[in-house]
C-alpha positions as a printed Julia matrix, in Angstrom:
158×3 Matrix{Float64}:
 100.29   87.17  145.28
  96.82   88.52  144.5
  96.24   91.9   142.93
  93.35   94.29  143.59
  91.05   95.9   141.04
  88.83   98.8   142.08
  87.19   99.86  138.83
  85.15  103.05  139.23
  83.03  103.85  136.18
  81.14  107.17  136.18
  77.58  106.75  134.95
  76.13  108.93  132.18
  74.07  111.71  133.85
  70.34  111.02  133.75
  70.73  107.23  133.7
  68.11  105.37  135.68
  69.36  103.58  138.79
  66.69  100.95  138.15
  68.07  100.27  134.65
  71.57   99.74  136.02
  70.3    97.49  138.83
  68.17   95.45  136.4
  71.15   94.94  134.08
  73.37   93.86  136.97
  70.69   91.41  138.16
  70.19   90.04  134.63
  73.88   89.3   134.11
  74.79   88.19  137.66
  74.44   84.43  136.96
  76.58   84.75  133.81
  79.18   86.74  135.71
  79.36   84.27  138.59
  79.68   81.31  136.22
  82.46   83.06  134.31
  84.34   84.0   137.48
  84.31   80.34  138.51
  85.48   79.3   135.05
  88.29   81.87  134.93
  89.66   80.43  138.17
  91.88   83.34  139.23
  89.38   85.53  141.1
  89.39   85.35  144.89
  86.48   87.75  145.44
  84.38   90.0   143.24
  81.57   92.43  143.84
  79.74   95.14  141.99
  78.44   98.23  143.77
  76.39  101.23  142.78
  77.66  104.39  144.43
  76.29  107.94  144.53
  79.01  110.59  144.7
  76.45  113.17  145.84
  75.66  111.25  149.07
  78.03  111.74  152.0
  78.15  107.96  152.59
  78.09  107.15  148.82
  74.9   105.11  149.27
  72.39  105.49  146.43
  69.13  106.89  147.74
  67.09  105.78  144.75
  66.41  109.39  143.88
  67.48  110.83  140.57
  71.17  111.63  140.56
  73.76  112.61  138.0
  76.51  111.28  140.25
  76.23  107.5   140.08
  79.31  105.32  139.79
  79.43  101.61  138.99
  82.2    99.99  141.03
  83.67   96.59  140.21
  85.94   95.42  143.02
  87.95   92.22  142.75
  91.09   90.46  143.92
  92.71   88.22  141.33
  95.8    86.13  140.63
  98.17   86.76  137.73
  98.88   89.75  135.55
  96.49   92.61  134.87
  96.48   92.04  131.1
  95.83   88.3   131.42
  92.99   89.01  133.85
  91.35   91.54  131.54
  91.8    89.23  128.54
  90.06   86.45  130.5
  87.24   88.83  131.34
  86.82   89.92  127.73
  86.72   86.29  126.58
  84.33   85.11  129.31
  82.13   88.11  130.14
  82.62   90.61  127.37
  78.86   90.72  126.89
  78.39   91.67  130.54
  80.76   94.59  130.16
  79.1    95.54  126.87
  75.79   95.74  128.77
  77.25   97.78  131.65
  79.27  100.13  129.45
  76.07  101.45  127.84
  75.55  103.34  131.12
  79.15  104.55  131.51
  80.68  107.83  130.4
  82.8   106.96  127.34
  81.6   103.35  127.39
  80.03  103.25  123.94
  83.45  103.79  122.32
  84.66  100.57  124.0
  81.9    98.25  122.84
  81.96   95.57  121.9
  84.93   95.03  124.2
  85.93   91.93  122.21
  86.8    94.26  119.32
  88.43   96.91  121.53
  90.57   94.93  123.97
  93.5    97.39  124.14
  91.18  100.38  124.6
  89.2    98.46  127.23
  92.42   97.58  129.1
  93.48  101.24  128.99
  90.04  102.35  130.24
  90.21   99.91  133.15
  93.77  100.95  134.06
  92.76  104.62  133.95
  89.68  104.01  136.14
  91.2   101.44  138.52
  91.67  103.31  141.81
  93.9   100.44  143.0
  96.55  101.33  140.41
  96.93  104.97  141.39
  98.64  106.77  144.27
  97.78  106.86  147.13
  95.67  103.7   146.78
  98.41  101.5   145.36
 100.41  101.34  148.57
 103.07  103.72  147.33
 103.88  101.88  144.13
 106.71   99.65  145.31
 107.54   96.64  143.11
 105.49   94.14  145.15
 103.33   96.64  146.99
  99.8    96.91  145.64
  98.21   98.2   148.84
  96.37   94.92  149.4
  96.68   93.1   152.71
  96.8    89.33  152.19
  96.21   86.84  154.96
  97.61   83.99  152.86
 100.0    83.65  149.89
  97.93   81.09  147.96
  96.34   81.32  144.53
  92.71   80.42  143.91
  93.82   77.22  142.19
  96.04   76.2   145.11
  93.18   76.77  147.55
  90.69   74.83  145.42
  93.13   71.93  144.98
  93.65   71.74  148.74
  89.88   71.54  149.3
  89.38   68.57  146.95
């Protein structure tokens, strides 16, 4: 059974949208390669949101209300997933956390794994009511069309 992650990281007021976008573009190939290597991620995307816009779409204008969203669906436990991310793409998170409120205290994430896990759990909208489907043992609020892991799917395609 896959688990959702909806990490919402408030951006430090006054941060340039262009700087965030450039950093995301710079690290995208590294991130995609790592996600393939980790082998437990079904889908992953990063979004820039603007809390001051009614539709959350960034307008490109200066805003003190940006949020970096990392949205994924993954197999396995939360801690194992975060540990994989730290090992494979810690540098990507180090680069993104420079823009995030409280992020500097977490970098480098390789030296602050427990604090980084706590930060993600605190800022993961998928882990909190009402977004977690009510919090039942196997209820994470995620609809799944199939019960297969990434590895099972990949093995079936070979």
